[in-house]
Amino acid sequence: MFDVIIVGGGAAGFFTAIQLAKTKPTLKIAILERGKEVLGKVKISGGGRCNVTHAEFDPNMLVKNYPRGEKELLGPYHTFASGDTMAFFEEHGVSLKIEEDGRIFPVSDSSQTIIDCFLNLTQKLGVKVLKHSAVTHFENTAKGWQIKTIKHSYECKKLVLATGSNPKIWNILKQLGHTIETAVPSLFTFNCKDTRIAGIPGVATNASVEIFENNLLESKITVRLKSKKTRTPILYADGPVLITHWGLSGPAILKLSAWGARLLHDYKYNFKVVVNWMPDYNYEGLLGYLREVKEVEGRKTVLRTKAIEVPRRLWTNLVKASGINKADKWADINKQQLENLAAQLTECELKIEGKSTFKEEFVTAGGVDLKEVDFRTYKSKLLPDLYFAGEILNVDAITGGFNFQNAWTGGYMVAKAITNTL
């Protein structure tokens, strides 16, 4: 009989176990991991560098990065948040650094540093880590919880589920009465074959991106959007946009994918985006500026005279898409061509056809219904002595270390609640 069994050998599972064992060393704790390796997602996160958290130290602002879970996380983040995460790792010999965009990494730039820290701590604290232990069933009995794996059966007083997006575990929870929000992908990039971004992978620039209701978009995507003033976007993000071999990526696109996870799933990932490559301008403002350029730079060719701050390869593609030829001079282009250019730069409508996973960092929106969890303890409101941590819950975040912070905080809150009762 274990005091606590944690199902899931990932970030949330290990952090829960470590916090439990540190607070109450006498507890008998086991982690059950279905695979042959633990902490797999930690290993590949942040391009192998492990983005452990984000330098947002105000809980009220920190929760704004969670499309699902914002309200529920506010209380827990007043107890354990980014600063506490940093203190934990520093205390255990992992030096951290804050990068310009606020992401926090180990100074070593290696996720192995985090993995080694966790493995050393669990070993030192006497936590049993049982690999190749895929859970097939669990149920509450008179003695506590009984957990069956493909090889063995275990008993424990308290059960913690930190299994991430695991459909088998969700199905068992459904059978036990919990509501599971259907999982859909979050954090993905947009596939787009438009000629205006074709052949220029690697180009990155700040832009604003809007998504409108599907039936409100123009059928032609090379002309200025008419009636734009009467339309309100249902999704909006700004920041760096990266053009890739398959379409669009970068922080602004990933924000849209997170906030629009369910909507874009409903659209079957076929929709249109409107990109303003010059976010400091609107159409009318840029058109006025281009008229001035036409007067001043009249004898120069449009293609070679990049009048604004956008990457040259993108400028070349958008000039061509405006119906302006290679040899055309500013003085020679007509009113329609100038309007086309202003529209391509500020209201560039692109058709999206499908998505791609963002690196290997597969994140889903979905999981245990948040109304069925007490976020003071992360305990199930429906089943006794059952706790949740990490992505098993219907909580997810934009990229930048926020999903890991949710795992650390959940683990801390669960450990605190359990050690107060055992």
Short mmCIF file of C-alpha atoms in Angstrom, two decimals:
data_model
loop_
_atom_site.label_atom_id
_atom_site.label_comp_id
_atom_site.label_asym_id
_atom_site.label_seq_id
_atom_site.Cartn_x
_atom_site.Cartn_y
_atom_site.Cartn_z
CA MET A 1 0.00 0.00 0.00
CA PHE A 2 1.41 3.35 -1.09
CA ASP A 3 0.43 6.63 0.51
CA VAL A 4 0.35 8.32 -2.89
CA ILE A 5 0.49 6.99 -6.43
CA ILE A 6 1.06 9.47 -9.23
CA VAL A 7 0.10 8.28 -12.70
CA GLY A 8 2.26 9.99 -15.32
CA GLY A 9 6.01 10.46 -15.37
CA GLY A 10 6.04 13.89 -16.93
CA ALA A 11 6.63 17.41 -15.62
CA ALA A 12 3.53 17.60 -13.41
CA GLY A 13 3.96 14.06 -12.07
CA PHE A 14 7.59 14.48 -11.06
CA PHE A 15 7.06 17.92 -9.55
CA THR A 16 4.14 16.61 -7.48
CA ALA A 17 6.22 13.69 -6.20
CA ILE A 18 9.18 15.91 -5.30
CA GLN A 19 7.02 18.43 -3.45
CA LEU A 20 5.28 15.63 -1.54
CA ALA A 21 8.51 13.91 -0.53
CA LYS A 22 10.23 17.17 0.42
CA THR A 23 7.34 18.25 2.63
CA LYS A 24 6.74 14.84 4.23
CA PRO A 25 9.73 12.47 3.78
CA THR A 26 7.91 9.57 5.50
CA LEU A 27 5.36 9.22 2.68
CA LYS A 28 5.53 6.14 0.47
CA ILE A 29 5.24 7.52 -3.07
CA ALA A 30 5.32 5.93 -6.53
CA ILE A 31 5.22 7.34 -10.05
CA LEU A 32 3.72 5.06 -12.70
CA GLU A 33 4.98 5.81 -16.23
CA ARG A 34 3.57 3.94 -19.22
CA GLY A 35 6.67 4.35 -21.40
CA LYS A 36 10.26 3.25 -21.17
CA GLU A 37 11.44 6.83 -20.51
CA VAL A 38 10.21 9.57 -18.20
CA LEU A 39 9.99 13.34 -18.78
CA GLY A 40 9.80 12.96 -22.57
CA LYS A 41 8.04 16.27 -23.16
CA VAL A 42 10.52 18.09 -20.93
CA LYS A 43 13.33 16.72 -23.10
CA ILE A 44 12.01 18.12 -26.39
CA SER A 45 10.45 21.33 -25.11
CA GLY A 46 11.85 24.68 -26.18
CA GLY A 47 13.85 23.06 -28.95
CA GLY A 48 15.62 20.85 -26.41
CA ARG A 49 16.36 23.79 -24.09
CA CYS A 50 13.25 23.48 -21.84
CA ASN A 51 11.40 26.76 -21.41
CA VAL A 52 10.61 26.21 -17.71
CA THR A 53 8.43 29.29 -17.12
CA HIS A 54 7.94 32.94 -18.11
CA ALA A 55 9.10 36.16 -16.48
CA GLU A 56 5.58 37.37 -15.70
CA PHE A 57 5.51 37.70 -11.93
CA ASP A 58 2.08 39.27 -11.44
CA PRO A 59 -0.53 36.47 -11.12
CA ASN A 60 -3.23 38.78 -12.52
CA MET A 61 -1.21 39.20 -15.72
CA LEU A 62 0.15 35.65 -15.78
CA VAL A 63 -3.34 34.13 -16.11
CA LYS A 64 -4.00 36.23 -19.24
CA ASN A 65 -1.87 33.74 -21.19
CA TYR A 66 -4.35 30.88 -20.74
CA PRO A 67 -7.20 30.56 -23.26
CA ARG A 68 -8.65 27.90 -20.97
CA GLY A 69 -8.07 28.11 -17.22
CA GLU A 70 -7.58 31.86 -16.73
CA LYS A 71 -10.19 32.23 -13.96
CA GLU A 72 -9.32 28.96 -12.22
CA LEU A 73 -5.56 29.58 -12.10
CA LEU A 74 -5.73 32.99 -10.44
CA GLY A 75 -5.94 31.64 -6.88
CA PRO A 76 -3.25 28.96 -7.33
CA TYR A 77 -0.90 31.51 -8.97
CA HIS A 78 -1.16 33.69 -5.87
CA THR A 79 0.24 30.66 -3.98
CA PHE A 80 2.87 29.38 -6.42
CA ALA A 81 3.87 31.16 -9.64
CA SER A 82 6.86 32.00 -11.85
CA GLY A 83 9.04 33.46 -9.09
CA ASP A 84 8.50 30.35 -6.96
CA THR A 85 9.46 28.14 -9.91
CA MET A 86 12.71 30.06 -10.33
CA ALA A 87 13.44 29.79 -6.62
CA PHE A 88 12.84 26.01 -6.69
CA PHE A 89 15.30 25.39 -9.52
CA GLU A 90 17.94 27.76 -8.13
CA GLU A 91 17.63 26.04 -4.74
CA HIS A 92 18.35 22.71 -6.40
CA GLY A 93 21.39 23.84 -8.37
CA VAL A 94 19.80 24.75 -11.71
CA SER A 95 20.82 28.26 -12.78
CA LEU A 96 18.22 30.01 -14.91
CA LYS A 97 18.28 32.94 -17.33
CA ILE A 98 15.57 35.27 -18.60
CA GLU A 99 15.65 35.94 -22.34
CA GLU A 100 14.52 39.16 -24.03
CA ASP A 101 11.04 37.88 -24.78
CA GLY A 102 10.51 36.80 -21.15
CA ARG A 103 11.04 33.08 -21.63
CA ILE A 104 13.11 31.43 -18.89
CA PHE A 105 15.62 28.66 -19.64
CA PRO A 106 18.36 26.86 -17.76
CA VAL A 107 21.70 28.61 -18.28
CA SER A 108 22.97 25.32 -19.73
CA ASP A 109 20.46 25.66 -22.62
CA SER A 110 19.80 21.96 -22.15
CA SER A 111 16.59 20.27 -21.01
CA GLN A 112 18.78 17.46 -19.66
CA THR A 113 19.69 19.80 -16.78
CA ILE A 114 16.04 19.83 -15.69
CA ILE A 115 15.65 16.08 -16.21
CA ASP A 116 18.79 15.34 -14.18
CA CYS A 117 17.55 17.62 -11.39
CA PHE A 118 14.24 15.73 -11.18
CA LEU A 119 15.79 12.27 -11.41
CA ASN A 120 18.37 13.07 -8.74
CA LEU A 121 15.74 14.49 -6.41
CA THR A 122 13.29 11.59 -6.75
CA GLN A 123 16.13 9.12 -6.13
CA LYS A 124 17.42 11.08 -3.15
CA LEU A 125 13.91 11.44 -1.68
CA GLY A 126 13.04 7.76 -2.11
CA VAL A 127 10.29 8.11 -4.70
CA LYS A 128 9.75 4.88 -6.66
CA VAL A 129 9.68 5.44 -10.44
CA LEU A 130 8.02 2.46 -12.13
CA LYS A 131 8.37 2.51 -15.94
CA HIS A 132 6.52 0.27 -18.42
CA SER A 133 3.49 0.66 -16.14
CA ALA A 134 0.59 1.64 -18.41
CA VAL A 135 -2.55 1.97 -16.29
CA THR A 136 -5.51 -0.05 -17.56
CA HIS A 137 -7.98 0.70 -14.78
CA PHE A 138 -8.40 2.44 -11.43
CA GLU A 139 -11.28 2.45 -8.96
CA ASN A 140 -12.07 3.65 -5.49
CA THR A 141 -12.50 0.92 -2.86
CA ALA A 142 -13.06 0.75 0.89
CA LYS A 143 -9.26 0.78 1.37
CA GLY A 144 -8.58 3.68 -1.01
CA TRP A 145 -7.66 3.50 -4.67
CA GLN A 146 -6.81 0.35 -6.59
CA ILE A 147 -4.77 0.82 -9.76
CA LYS A 148 -4.23 -1.89 -12.33
CA THR A 149 -1.39 -1.75 -14.85
CA ILE A 150 -0.57 -4.16 -17.67
CA LYS A 151 1.66 -6.09 -15.23
CA HIS A 152 0.66 -5.39 -11.64
CA SER A 153 -1.99 -4.12 -9.27
CA TYR A 154 -1.32 -1.38 -6.68
CA GLU A 155 -3.18 0.25 -3.82
CA CYS A 156 -2.86 3.77 -2.44
CA LYS A 157 -4.58 6.21 -0.11
CA LYS A 158 -4.37 9.15 -2.52
CA LEU A 159 -4.32 9.03 -6.32
CA VAL A 160 -2.86 11.81 -8.48
CA LEU A 161 -3.48 11.80 -12.24
CA ALA A 162 -0.83 13.73 -14.18
CA THR A 163 -1.24 11.90 -17.48
CA GLY A 164 -1.53 14.84 -19.87
CA SER A 165 -3.66 14.29 -22.97
CA ASN A 166 -4.22 10.57 -22.49
CA PRO A 167 -7.54 9.40 -24.01
CA LYS A 168 -7.48 6.06 -22.13
CA ILE A 169 -7.29 7.79 -18.74
CA TRP A 170 -9.97 10.29 -19.80
CA ASN A 171 -12.25 7.38 -20.79
CA ILE A 172 -11.83 5.73 -17.38
CA LEU A 173 -12.65 9.07 -15.71
CA LYS A 174 -15.76 9.35 -17.88
CA GLN A 175 -16.90 5.92 -16.68
CA LEU A 176 -16.39 7.14 -13.10
CA GLY A 177 -18.63 10.14 -13.69
CA HIS A 178 -16.30 12.99 -14.72
CA THR A 179 -17.05 15.20 -17.71
CA ILE A 180 -14.28 15.38 -20.29
CA GLU A 181 -14.05 18.28 -22.71
CA THR A 182 -13.13 16.81 -26.10
CA ALA A 183 -9.48 17.42 -26.91
CA VAL A 184 -8.57 19.47 -29.98
CA PRO A 185 -5.11 20.66 -31.04
CA SER A 186 -3.75 23.95 -29.71
CA LEU A 187 -0.42 25.62 -30.60
CA PHE A 188 -0.16 24.84 -34.30
CA THR A 189 1.05 26.62 -37.43
CA PHE A 190 -1.03 27.48 -40.50
CA ASN A 191 -0.61 25.79 -43.89
CA CYS A 192 -0.86 28.22 -46.81
CA LYS A 193 0.17 27.84 -50.46
CA ASP A 194 -0.42 31.44 -51.54
CA THR A 195 2.06 32.76 -54.13
CA ARG A 196 2.62 35.92 -52.08
CA ILE A 197 4.44 33.96 -49.39
CA ALA A 198 5.75 31.16 -51.59
CA GLY A 199 9.50 30.81 -52.06
CA ILE A 200 10.47 33.07 -49.16
CA PRO A 201 10.75 30.74 -46.12
CA GLY A 202 12.63 32.24 -43.20
CA VAL A 203 11.24 35.74 -43.68
CA ALA A 204 10.05 37.14 -40.34
CA THR A 205 8.43 40.46 -39.52
CA ASN A 206 6.09 42.05 -37.01
CA ALA A 207 2.50 41.97 -38.21
CA SER A 208 -1.07 41.88 -36.98
CA VAL A 209 -3.28 38.96 -37.98
CA GLU A 210 -7.08 38.80 -37.90
CA ILE A 211 -9.56 36.00 -38.47
CA PHE A 212 -13.15 36.79 -39.36
CA GLU A 213 -16.19 34.56 -39.45
CA ASN A 214 -15.74 32.28 -42.44
CA ASN A 215 -18.82 33.42 -44.32
CA LEU A 216 -17.83 37.09 -44.08
CA LEU A 217 -14.69 36.80 -46.16
CA GLU A 218 -14.34 37.95 -49.73
CA SER A 219 -14.15 35.24 -52.38
CA LYS A 220 -11.29 36.98 -54.18
CA ILE A 221 -8.13 37.25 -52.14
CA THR A 222 -6.04 39.54 -54.31
CA VAL A 223 -8.14 42.69 -54.11
CA ARG A 224 -8.74 45.09 -51.27
CA LEU A 225 -11.29 43.90 -48.73
CA LYS A 226 -14.50 45.83 -49.23
CA SER A 227 -16.77 46.62 -46.29
CA LYS A 228 -13.85 45.97 -43.91
CA LYS A 229 -15.01 48.72 -41.58
CA THR A 230 -18.29 46.90 -40.93
CA ARG A 231 -16.55 43.66 -39.90
CA THR A 232 -15.14 42.82 -36.50
CA PRO A 233 -12.54 40.06 -36.24
CA ILE A 234 -13.39 37.11 -34.01
CA LEU A 235 -9.68 36.48 -33.38
CA TYR A 236 -6.77 38.94 -33.37
CA ALA A 237 -3.08 38.71 -32.53
CA ASP A 238 0.00 40.75 -33.22
CA GLY A 239 3.72 40.10 -32.96
CA PRO A 240 6.35 38.32 -35.04
CA VAL A 241 5.06 36.30 -38.02
CA LEU A 242 7.39 33.77 -39.64
CA ILE A 243 6.92 32.62 -43.23
CA THR A 244 7.79 28.93 -43.57
CA HIS A 245 7.97 26.31 -46.32
CA TRP A 246 4.39 25.30 -45.49
CA GLY A 247 2.82 28.64 -44.57
CA LEU A 248 2.75 30.85 -41.47
CA SER A 249 4.24 30.42 -38.01
CA GLY A 250 5.72 32.61 -35.26
CA PRO A 251 4.33 33.95 -31.96
CA ALA A 252 1.36 35.82 -33.48
CA ILE A 253 0.16 32.71 -35.33
CA LEU A 254 0.65 30.47 -32.29
CA LYS A 255 -1.40 32.88 -30.18
CA LEU A 256 -4.23 32.67 -32.71
CA SER A 257 -4.04 28.88 -32.75
CA ALA A 258 -4.31 28.72 -28.95
CA TRP A 259 -7.13 31.22 -28.54
CA GLY A 260 -8.95 29.85 -31.56
CA ALA A 261 -8.31 26.15 -30.90
CA ARG A 262 -11.98 25.11 -30.82
CA LEU A 263 -13.20 27.55 -33.46
CA LEU A 264 -10.51 26.61 -35.99
CA HIS A 265 -11.19 22.93 -35.30
CA ASP A 266 -14.85 23.62 -36.15
CA TYR A 267 -13.67 25.27 -39.38
CA LYS A 268 -11.74 22.03 -40.13
CA TYR A 269 -8.65 24.26 -40.40
CA ASN A 270 -9.93 25.85 -43.60
CA PHE A 271 -10.31 29.59 -43.13
CA LYS A 272 -8.77 32.90 -44.14
CA VAL A 273 -6.55 35.30 -42.28
CA VAL A 274 -6.06 38.99 -42.90
CA VAL A 275 -2.46 40.08 -42.33
CA ASN A 276 -1.33 43.66 -41.85
CA TRP A 277 2.38 43.52 -42.66
CA MET A 278 2.62 47.18 -41.57
CA PRO A 279 0.79 47.12 -38.20
CA ASP A 280 1.60 50.78 -37.47
CA TYR A 281 -0.54 51.76 -40.49
CA ASN A 282 -4.08 51.17 -41.63
CA TYR A 283 -5.02 51.08 -45.31
CA GLU A 284 -5.85 54.79 -45.63
CA GLY A 285 -2.75 55.89 -43.74
CA LEU A 286 -0.41 53.77 -45.82
CA LEU A 287 -2.09 54.80 -49.07
CA GLY A 288 -1.45 58.45 -48.20
CA TYR A 289 2.19 57.67 -47.46
CA LEU A 290 2.62 55.75 -50.74
CA ARG A 291 1.21 58.75 -52.65
CA GLU A 292 3.99 60.86 -51.13
CA VAL A 293 6.58 58.24 -52.13
CA LYS A 294 5.18 58.32 -55.67
CA GLU A 295 5.79 62.07 -55.81
CA VAL A 296 9.28 62.01 -54.28
CA GLU A 297 10.69 58.80 -55.82
CA GLY A 298 8.92 59.04 -59.18
CA ARG A 299 11.95 58.17 -61.33
CA LYS A 300 12.87 55.02 -59.37
CA THR A 301 11.40 51.56 -59.93
CA VAL A 302 8.88 50.41 -57.33
CA LEU A 303 10.38 46.95 -57.00
CA ARG A 304 13.89 48.16 -56.18
CA THR A 305 12.83 51.12 -54.03
CA LYS A 306 11.52 49.52 -50.86
CA ALA A 307 9.52 52.39 -49.47
CA ILE A 308 8.68 50.84 -46.10
CA GLU A 309 10.17 48.60 -43.42
CA VAL A 310 9.23 45.12 -44.53
CA PRO A 311 11.66 42.35 -45.53
CA ARG A 312 12.76 42.81 -49.14
CA ARG A 313 11.64 39.38 -50.37
CA LEU A 314 8.16 39.98 -48.99
CA TRP A 315 8.07 43.47 -50.54
CA THR A 316 8.99 41.96 -53.93
CA ASN A 317 6.15 39.41 -53.75
CA LEU A 318 3.56 41.95 -52.64
CA VAL A 319 4.58 44.46 -55.32
CA LYS A 320 4.13 41.76 -57.99
CA ALA A 321 0.77 40.75 -56.50
CA SER A 322 -0.36 44.38 -56.84
CA GLY A 323 -0.03 44.18 -60.63
CA ILE A 324 3.15 46.25 -60.71
CA ASN A 325 5.79 45.08 -63.16
CA LYS A 326 9.52 44.78 -62.55
CA ALA A 327 10.36 47.84 -64.66
CA ASP A 328 7.49 50.08 -63.49
CA LYS A 329 8.56 53.36 -61.94
CA TRP A 330 6.71 55.06 -59.10
CA ALA A 331 5.65 57.85 -61.44
CA ASP A 332 4.15 55.36 -63.91
CA ILE A 333 1.89 53.31 -61.62
CA ASN A 334 -1.78 54.22 -61.69
CA LYS A 335 -4.29 54.86 -58.90
CA GLN A 336 -5.52 51.25 -58.88
CA GLN A 337 -2.01 49.77 -58.60
CA LEU A 338 -1.17 52.10 -55.71
CA GLU A 339 -4.39 51.12 -53.91
CA ASN A 340 -3.62 47.45 -54.57
CA LEU A 341 -0.18 47.85 -53.00
CA ALA A 342 -1.58 49.57 -49.91
CA ALA A 343 -4.13 46.76 -49.58
CA GLN A 344 -1.54 43.99 -50.01
CA LEU A 345 0.55 45.54 -47.25
CA THR A 346 -2.22 46.24 -44.73
CA GLU A 347 -5.12 43.91 -45.63
CA CYS A 348 -3.44 40.85 -47.14
CA GLU A 349 -6.02 38.05 -47.17
CA LEU A 350 -4.54 34.55 -47.23
CA LYS A 351 -6.34 31.23 -47.46
CA ILE A 352 -5.35 28.67 -44.82
CA GLU A 353 -5.76 25.02 -45.69
CA GLY A 354 -4.72 22.82 -42.79
CA LYS A 355 -2.32 22.98 -39.87
CA SER A 356 1.02 21.61 -38.74
CA THR A 357 2.11 20.73 -35.21
CA PHE A 358 4.40 23.35 -33.67
CA LYS A 359 7.72 21.49 -33.44
CA GLU A 360 7.23 18.42 -31.24
CA GLU A 361 5.40 20.38 -28.57
CA PHE A 362 1.93 18.92 -29.01
CA VAL A 363 -0.52 20.78 -26.80
CA THR A 364 -4.25 20.16 -26.68
CA ALA A 365 -7.26 22.12 -25.51
CA GLY A 366 -9.51 19.72 -23.64
CA GLY A 367 -9.59 17.46 -20.60
CA VAL A 368 -11.31 17.22 -17.24
CA ASP A 369 -14.08 19.82 -16.92
CA LEU A 370 -12.76 22.59 -14.67
CA LYS A 371 -16.09 22.95 -12.86
CA GLU A 372 -15.53 19.46 -11.40
CA VAL A 373 -12.21 20.37 -9.73
CA ASP A 374 -11.58 22.32 -6.52
CA PHE A 375 -8.69 24.61 -7.46
CA ARG A 376 -7.80 25.28 -3.83
CA THR A 377 -6.55 21.66 -3.69
CA TYR A 378 -6.76 20.39 -7.34
CA LYS A 379 -8.99 17.67 -5.92
CA SER A 380 -11.89 16.04 -7.74
CA LYS A 381 -15.27 17.30 -6.55
CA LEU A 382 -16.83 13.98 -7.56
CA LEU A 383 -14.45 11.25 -6.37
CA PRO A 384 -12.69 10.92 -2.99
CA ASP A 385 -8.91 11.32 -2.65
CA LEU A 386 -8.40 11.91 -6.38
CA TYR A 387 -6.25 14.83 -7.58
CA PHE A 388 -5.25 16.25 -10.96
CA ALA A 389 -2.13 18.09 -12.17
CA GLY A 390 -1.02 19.38 -15.56
CA GLU A 391 -2.62 18.98 -18.97
CA ILE A 392 -5.09 16.28 -17.94
CA LEU A 393 -7.25 19.28 -17.02
CA ASN A 394 -8.92 21.48 -19.61
CA VAL A 395 -6.17 24.09 -19.16
CA ASP A 396 -3.74 25.20 -21.84
CA ALA A 397 -1.62 28.22 -22.65
CA ILE A 398 0.11 30.07 -25.42
CA THR A 399 3.76 29.27 -26.04
CA GLY A 400 6.42 30.77 -23.76
CA GLY A 401 6.74 28.54 -20.69
CA PHE A 402 3.16 28.95 -19.49
CA ASN A 403 2.13 25.30 -19.93
CA PHE A 404 5.02 24.21 -17.73
CA GLN A 405 4.08 26.80 -15.11
CA ASN A 406 0.61 25.25 -14.98
CA ALA A 407 2.28 21.86 -14.34
CA TRP A 408 4.54 23.17 -11.55
CA THR A 409 1.73 25.05 -9.83
CA GLY A 410 -0.67 22.10 -10.04
CA GLY A 411 1.96 19.77 -8.61
CA TYR A 412 2.70 22.16 -5.75
CA MET A 413 -1.00 22.64 -4.89
CA VAL A 414 -1.70 18.89 -4.96
CA ALA A 415 1.29 18.14 -2.72
CA LYS A 416 0.28 20.86 -0.28
CA ALA A 417 -3.29 19.53 -0.09
CA ILE A 418 -2.24 15.88 0.37
CA THR A 419 0.41 16.56 3.02
CA ASN A 420 -2.18 18.51 4.99
CA THR A 421 -4.38 15.39 5.18
CA LEU A 422 -1.90 12.49 5.47
#
